[in-house]
XYZ file of C-alpha atoms in Angstrom:
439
model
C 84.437 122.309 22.895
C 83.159 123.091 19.371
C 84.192 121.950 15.954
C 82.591 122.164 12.730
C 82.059 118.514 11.651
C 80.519 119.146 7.906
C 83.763 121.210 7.331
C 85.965 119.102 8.238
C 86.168 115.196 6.811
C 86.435 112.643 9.538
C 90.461 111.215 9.502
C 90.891 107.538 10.357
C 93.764 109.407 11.999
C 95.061 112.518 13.513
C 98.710 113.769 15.047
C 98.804 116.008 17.407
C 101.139 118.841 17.503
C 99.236 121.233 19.299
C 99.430 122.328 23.382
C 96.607 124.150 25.207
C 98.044 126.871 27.648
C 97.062 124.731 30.245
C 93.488 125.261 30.688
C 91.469 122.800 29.178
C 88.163 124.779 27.815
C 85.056 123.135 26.210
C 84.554 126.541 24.382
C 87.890 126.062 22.265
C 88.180 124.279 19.074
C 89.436 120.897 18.835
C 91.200 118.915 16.675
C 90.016 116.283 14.511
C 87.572 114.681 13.876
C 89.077 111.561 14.149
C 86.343 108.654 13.289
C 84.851 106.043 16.167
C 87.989 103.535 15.698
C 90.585 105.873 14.916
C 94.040 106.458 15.776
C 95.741 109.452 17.951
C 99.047 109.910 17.690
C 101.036 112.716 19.904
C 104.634 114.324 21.072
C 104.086 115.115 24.513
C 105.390 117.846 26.415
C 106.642 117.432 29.857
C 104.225 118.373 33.153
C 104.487 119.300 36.280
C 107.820 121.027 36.878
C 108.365 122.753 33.537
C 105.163 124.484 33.650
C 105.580 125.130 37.282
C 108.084 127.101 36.592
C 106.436 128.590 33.185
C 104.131 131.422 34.806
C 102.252 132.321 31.254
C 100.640 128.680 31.777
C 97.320 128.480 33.929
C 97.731 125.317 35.086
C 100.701 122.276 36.574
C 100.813 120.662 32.856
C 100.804 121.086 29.394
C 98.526 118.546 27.800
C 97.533 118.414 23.937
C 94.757 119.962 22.056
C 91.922 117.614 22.551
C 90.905 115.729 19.644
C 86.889 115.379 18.643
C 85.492 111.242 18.296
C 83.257 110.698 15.618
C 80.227 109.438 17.367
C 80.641 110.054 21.013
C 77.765 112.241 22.822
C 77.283 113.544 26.299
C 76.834 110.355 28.219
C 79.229 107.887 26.599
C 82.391 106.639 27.414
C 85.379 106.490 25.110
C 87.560 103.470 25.346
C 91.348 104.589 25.104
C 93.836 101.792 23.987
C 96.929 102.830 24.983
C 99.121 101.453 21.881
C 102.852 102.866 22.356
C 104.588 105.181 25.068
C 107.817 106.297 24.117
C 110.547 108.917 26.100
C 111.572 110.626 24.181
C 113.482 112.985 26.827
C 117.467 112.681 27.082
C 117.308 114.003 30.769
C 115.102 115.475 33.063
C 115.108 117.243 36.603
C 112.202 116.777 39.661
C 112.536 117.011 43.086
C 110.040 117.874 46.068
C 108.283 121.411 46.233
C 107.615 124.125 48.252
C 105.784 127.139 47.037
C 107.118 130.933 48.379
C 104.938 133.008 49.343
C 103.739 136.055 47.113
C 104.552 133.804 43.577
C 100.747 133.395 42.947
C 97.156 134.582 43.469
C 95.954 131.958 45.913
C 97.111 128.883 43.580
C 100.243 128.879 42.326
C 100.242 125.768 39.835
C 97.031 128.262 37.910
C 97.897 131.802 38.859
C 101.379 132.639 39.029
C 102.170 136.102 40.035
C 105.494 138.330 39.992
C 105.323 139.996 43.408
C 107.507 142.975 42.283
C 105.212 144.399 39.461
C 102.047 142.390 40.193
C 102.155 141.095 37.210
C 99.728 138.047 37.374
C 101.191 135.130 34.500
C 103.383 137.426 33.576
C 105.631 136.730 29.994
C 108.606 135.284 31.312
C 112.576 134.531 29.786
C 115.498 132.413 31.327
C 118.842 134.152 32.750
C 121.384 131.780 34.078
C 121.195 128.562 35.884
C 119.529 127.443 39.451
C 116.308 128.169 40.817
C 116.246 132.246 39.828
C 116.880 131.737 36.562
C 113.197 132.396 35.668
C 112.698 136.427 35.173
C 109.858 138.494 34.636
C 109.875 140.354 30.906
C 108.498 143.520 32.571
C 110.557 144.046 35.351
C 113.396 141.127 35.213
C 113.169 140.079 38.712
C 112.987 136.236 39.369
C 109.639 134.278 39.647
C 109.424 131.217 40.655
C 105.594 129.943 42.294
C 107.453 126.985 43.124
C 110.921 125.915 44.516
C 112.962 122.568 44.730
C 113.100 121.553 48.689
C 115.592 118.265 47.649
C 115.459 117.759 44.012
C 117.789 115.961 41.070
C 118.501 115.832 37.873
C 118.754 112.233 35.506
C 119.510 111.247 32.486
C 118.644 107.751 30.443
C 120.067 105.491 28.883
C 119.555 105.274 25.046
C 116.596 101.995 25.678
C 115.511 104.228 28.090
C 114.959 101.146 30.466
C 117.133 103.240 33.338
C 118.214 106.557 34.796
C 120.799 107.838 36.432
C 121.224 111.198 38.294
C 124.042 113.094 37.995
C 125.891 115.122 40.192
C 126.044 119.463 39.682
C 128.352 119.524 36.965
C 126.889 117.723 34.635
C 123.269 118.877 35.562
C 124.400 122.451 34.641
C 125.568 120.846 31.391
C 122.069 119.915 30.678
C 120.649 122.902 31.799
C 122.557 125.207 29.037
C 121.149 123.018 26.206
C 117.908 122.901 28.483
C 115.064 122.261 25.905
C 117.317 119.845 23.571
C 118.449 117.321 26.815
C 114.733 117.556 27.974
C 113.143 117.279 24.323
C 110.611 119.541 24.090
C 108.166 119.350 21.571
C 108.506 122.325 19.017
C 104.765 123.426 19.924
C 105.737 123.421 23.849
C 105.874 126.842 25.504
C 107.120 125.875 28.696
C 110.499 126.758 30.230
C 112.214 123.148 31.093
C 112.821 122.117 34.429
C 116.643 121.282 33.724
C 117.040 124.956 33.890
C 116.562 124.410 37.723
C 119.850 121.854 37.389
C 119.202 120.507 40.786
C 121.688 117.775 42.326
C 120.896 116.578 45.962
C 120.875 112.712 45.392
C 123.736 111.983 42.461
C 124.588 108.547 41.512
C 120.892 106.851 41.758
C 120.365 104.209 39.272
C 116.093 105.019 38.465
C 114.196 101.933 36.460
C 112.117 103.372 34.139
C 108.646 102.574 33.577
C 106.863 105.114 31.203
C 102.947 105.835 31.960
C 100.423 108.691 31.265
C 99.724 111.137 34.157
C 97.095 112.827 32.120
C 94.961 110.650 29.974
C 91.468 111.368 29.190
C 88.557 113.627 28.521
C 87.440 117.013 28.207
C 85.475 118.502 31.187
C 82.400 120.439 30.744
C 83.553 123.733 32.116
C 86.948 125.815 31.738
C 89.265 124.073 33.770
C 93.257 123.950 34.761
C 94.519 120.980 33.650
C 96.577 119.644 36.033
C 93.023 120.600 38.494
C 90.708 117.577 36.169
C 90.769 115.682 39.149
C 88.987 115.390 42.492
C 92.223 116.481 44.717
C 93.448 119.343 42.982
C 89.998 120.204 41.606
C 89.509 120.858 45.455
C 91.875 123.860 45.314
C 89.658 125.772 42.754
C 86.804 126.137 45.215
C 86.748 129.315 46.382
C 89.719 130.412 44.916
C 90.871 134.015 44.283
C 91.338 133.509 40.381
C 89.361 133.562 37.459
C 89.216 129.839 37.614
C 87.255 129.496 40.854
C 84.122 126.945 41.463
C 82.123 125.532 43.561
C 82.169 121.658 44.810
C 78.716 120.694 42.993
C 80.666 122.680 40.082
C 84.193 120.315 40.156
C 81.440 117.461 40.744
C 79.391 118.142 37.894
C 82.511 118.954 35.064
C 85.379 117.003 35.873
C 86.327 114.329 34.167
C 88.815 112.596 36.615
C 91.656 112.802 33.617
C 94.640 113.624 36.026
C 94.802 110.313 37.574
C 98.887 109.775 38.194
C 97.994 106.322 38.269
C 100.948 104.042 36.904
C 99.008 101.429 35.748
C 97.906 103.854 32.338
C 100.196 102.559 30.216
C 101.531 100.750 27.156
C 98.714 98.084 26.916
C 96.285 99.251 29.396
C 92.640 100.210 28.184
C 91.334 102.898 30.078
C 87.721 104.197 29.550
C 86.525 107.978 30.295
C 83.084 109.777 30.278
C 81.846 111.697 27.697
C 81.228 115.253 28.972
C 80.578 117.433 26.007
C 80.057 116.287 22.554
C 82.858 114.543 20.776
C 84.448 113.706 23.953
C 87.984 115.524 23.335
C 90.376 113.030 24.041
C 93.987 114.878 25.335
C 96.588 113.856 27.180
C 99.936 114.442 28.750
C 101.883 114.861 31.664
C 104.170 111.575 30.825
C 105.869 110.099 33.346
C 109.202 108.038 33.262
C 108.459 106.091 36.754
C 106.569 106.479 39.538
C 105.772 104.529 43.043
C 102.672 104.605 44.283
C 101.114 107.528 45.758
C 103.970 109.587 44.135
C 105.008 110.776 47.673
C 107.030 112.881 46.552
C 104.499 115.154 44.800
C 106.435 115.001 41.519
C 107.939 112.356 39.560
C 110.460 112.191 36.295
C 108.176 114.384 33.579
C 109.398 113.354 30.410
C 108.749 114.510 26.374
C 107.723 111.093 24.414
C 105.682 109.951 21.790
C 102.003 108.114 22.271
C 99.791 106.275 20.075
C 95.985 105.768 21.352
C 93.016 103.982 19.627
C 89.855 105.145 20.516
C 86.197 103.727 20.157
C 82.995 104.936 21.488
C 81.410 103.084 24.090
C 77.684 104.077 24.242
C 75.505 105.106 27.317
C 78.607 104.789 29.948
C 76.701 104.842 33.473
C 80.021 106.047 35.537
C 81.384 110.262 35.491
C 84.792 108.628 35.888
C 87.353 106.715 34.763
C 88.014 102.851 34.728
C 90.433 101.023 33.284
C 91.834 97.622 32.532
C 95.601 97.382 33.419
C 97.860 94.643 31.992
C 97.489 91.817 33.465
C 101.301 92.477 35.269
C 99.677 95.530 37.259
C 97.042 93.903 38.814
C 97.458 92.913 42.476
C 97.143 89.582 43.573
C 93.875 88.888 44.406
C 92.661 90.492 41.481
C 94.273 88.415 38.850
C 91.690 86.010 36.469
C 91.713 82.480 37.927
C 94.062 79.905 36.501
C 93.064 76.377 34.964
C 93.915 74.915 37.572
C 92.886 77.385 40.228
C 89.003 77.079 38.597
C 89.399 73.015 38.914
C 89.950 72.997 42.397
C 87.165 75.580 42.627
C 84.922 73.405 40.549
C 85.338 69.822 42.600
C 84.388 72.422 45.772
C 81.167 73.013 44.086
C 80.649 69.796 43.104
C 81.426 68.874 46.517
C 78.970 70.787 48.222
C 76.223 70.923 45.713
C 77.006 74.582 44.001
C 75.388 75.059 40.938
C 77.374 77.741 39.063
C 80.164 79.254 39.649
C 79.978 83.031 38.527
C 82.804 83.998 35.849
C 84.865 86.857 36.972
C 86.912 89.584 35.462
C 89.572 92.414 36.507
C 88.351 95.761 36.396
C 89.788 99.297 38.457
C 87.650 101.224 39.241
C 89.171 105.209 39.493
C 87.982 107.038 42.723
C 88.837 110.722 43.560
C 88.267 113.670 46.319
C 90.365 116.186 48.462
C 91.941 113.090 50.379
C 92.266 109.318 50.227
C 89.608 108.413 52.524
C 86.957 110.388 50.655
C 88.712 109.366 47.698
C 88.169 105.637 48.700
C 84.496 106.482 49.059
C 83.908 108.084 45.760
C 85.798 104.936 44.141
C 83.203 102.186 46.230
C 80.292 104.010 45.214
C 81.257 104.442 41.258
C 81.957 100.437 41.254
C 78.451 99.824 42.803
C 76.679 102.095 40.461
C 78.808 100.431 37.414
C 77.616 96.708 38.857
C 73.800 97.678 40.216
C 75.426 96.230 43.668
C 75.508 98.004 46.905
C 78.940 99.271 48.468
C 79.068 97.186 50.586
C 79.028 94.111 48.034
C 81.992 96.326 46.981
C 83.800 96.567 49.764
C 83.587 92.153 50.285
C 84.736 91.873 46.648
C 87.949 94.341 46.813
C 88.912 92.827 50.335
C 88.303 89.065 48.693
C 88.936 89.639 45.157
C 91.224 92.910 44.967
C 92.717 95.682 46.396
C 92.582 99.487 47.071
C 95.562 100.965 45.349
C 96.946 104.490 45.371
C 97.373 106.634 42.385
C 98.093 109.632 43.514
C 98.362 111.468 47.538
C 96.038 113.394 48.494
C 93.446 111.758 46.765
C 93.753 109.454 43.473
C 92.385 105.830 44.199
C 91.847 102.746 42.408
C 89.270 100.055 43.017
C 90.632 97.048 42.067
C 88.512 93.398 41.779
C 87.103 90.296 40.220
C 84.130 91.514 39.469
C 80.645 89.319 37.609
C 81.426 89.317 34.056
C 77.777 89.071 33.035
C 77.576 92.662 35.007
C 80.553 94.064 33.112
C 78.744 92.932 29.976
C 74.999 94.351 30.995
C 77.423 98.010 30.839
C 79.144 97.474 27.510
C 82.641 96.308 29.092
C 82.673 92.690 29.224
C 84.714 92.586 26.328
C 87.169 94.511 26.610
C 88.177 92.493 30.081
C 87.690 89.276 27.416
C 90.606 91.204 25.097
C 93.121 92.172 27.911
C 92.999 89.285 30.442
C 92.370 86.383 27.240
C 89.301 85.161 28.901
């Protein structure tokens, strides 16, 4: 992305009001610059099913304008401390997907099509309530790339600690005041999802817990949004659209920033790689809750509020992500040792004549490719290039000292271990694992 930094003073802070159209492009001007330390503050717009259903988008989200770092350069990282998430949706609507044929050209989360005119991302308006209530300006015939198989609607409690869904009447209640219930920023262009009012599962009581789906970095090349990832990136090779690359392409400009991983949230430090100069931090595609794997292919997307700190982290080794979730989020086996745990360990050595016992600290390592098992793969060999180690020193320490977790089906992993402190440290990151686990 460009951006004229001796026009522009660098702002110890910047708020974000802006949305791209759901291609993130380093050509386009950012925002900013915000200085190495700053402060990023946003209203997010909802992903996934609002755009979805929003055909003038090119991509499944609609993340912010990214914002220019003072200070970082192709081949840093940028460490993101993730100060506040906030919903700030009333209700929203999600359910699981299928995608009708003749809605798109080849993709239908980036090229939505209307098959009566051929209108590809055609301007589109709302009539009415349910699943055809999207209609073409040109010819007014419904488009809709994608459909609710089983879906619901829910709406939170004023804490927003819990959801409940609601049954038809009420979700058509919420779908004629659509963009107030769902909170859509003023800058968002997409049509909400509670326009769908689905209603298959009423009565659920839904814990909340808010998290990023889209939190990172620009990539190097003109990309869909939602398609920043190894797993979706996969569906742009080849492709019939405009937007169509090859795999050394998605390998060489991705940036790994749609991760659907819960752990990115309130408190969690997650650092991304540098592709083009001043990084261009954006995000979106907030989630209220999500298990796991989010099996369902979509989850509750949410409008809220986030506040990030960033800081440069010089000469980051890694092309992906890695992050340091609250100490809460980590699996067992990866937790920091107690006082009393490194005692007992301790008399061992000095049973058996050990000389040091290596200090450890939790890292996750972010993995990603067309399905889990590659996914796994990419994930082991990013952790051994980040250490020096081999993968298979890797593989001992995640079975010993961690876990493999999933982010996201097909293919969003984390890496998840005690790894050598001192090797954190020879990288830059030793501190920030001192600063979240207290070590």
């Amino acid at each position: 992305m460009q951006h004229d930094q001796k026009s522009t003073p660098v702002r110890r802070s910047v708020v974000v009001q802006e949305f791209t159209n759901s291609v993130l492009d380093p050509n386009a001007p950012m925002l900013g610059p915000v200085e190495n330390g700053g402060t990023i503050i946003a209203n997010t717009a909802p992903g996934c099913w609002g755009p979805m259903i929003t055909p003038r988008l090119r991509g499944g989200h609609e993340v912010t304008t990214p914002v220019f770092i003072e200070g970082a350069e192709v081949g840093d990282g940028v460490a993101i401390r993730i100060r506040e998430i906030t919903v700030t949706s009333i209700a929203t609507a999600s359910g699981h997907d299928s995608s009708p044929e003749g809605f798109c050209l080849g993709d239908p989360y980036v090229a939505a099509r209307c098959p009566t005119c051929d209108t590809v991302w055609p301007e589109t308006h709302i009539e009415g309530i349910g699943q055809d209530a999207v209609k073409c300006d040109v010819c007014n015939n419904p488009v809709k790339p994608f459909e609710i198989v089983h879906g619901y609607t829910v709406t939170f409690d004023d804490t927003r600690t819990v959801g409940l869904t609601v049954p038809s009447d009420v979700a058509a209640t919420f779908a004629k005041r659509a963009d107030h219930y769902s909170a859509l920023p003023d800058g968002s262009k997409q049509h909400s999802i509670l326009n769908y009012a689905p209603s298959d599962m009423p009565g659920t009581l839904i814990r909340t817990r808010p998290f990023m789906g889209q939190l990172g970095t620009c990539p190097s090349m003109p990309m869909p949004d939602s398609h920043n990832a190894g797993d979706f990136g996969a569906f742009l090779v080849g492709a019939p659209h405009e937007y169509a690359i090859t795999p050394e392409q998605l390998a060489e400009h991705k940036t790994d920033g749609h991760m659907d991983i819960d752990a990115v949230r309130a408190g969690a430090i997650l650092i991304a790689p540098v592709k083009v100069p001043g990084a261009g931090v954006y995000m979106g595609d907030m989630h209220a809750g999500q298990g796991d794997g989010e099996i369902a292919g979509h989850t509750m997307d949410v409008a809220g509020s986030v506040t990030l700190q960033v800081e440069v982290v010089k000469h980051y080794p890694l092309d992906g992500p890695v992050l340091f979730p609250l100490l809460e989020d980590l699996p067992p086996l990866a937790k920091p040792f107690s006082a009393s745990e490194k005692a007992k360990g301790q008399r061992l050595a000095e049973k058996w004549g050990v000389a040091h016992i290596e200090p450890l600290a939790p890292i996750s390592v972010v993995g990603t490719a067309a399905n889990l098992n590659d996914a796994i793969e990419n994930g082991l060999e990013r952790a051994a290039k980040l250490l020096k180690v081999s993968v298979a020193e890797i593989r001992n320490r995640a079975t010993v000292n961690g876990a493999i977790e999933i982010g996201r089906a097909p293919g969003v992993i984390q890496v998840t271990f005690l790894a050598p402190l001192a090797k954190l440290d020879e990288v830059g990151l030793g501190d920030y694992a001192r600063e979240q686990y207290d070590l």
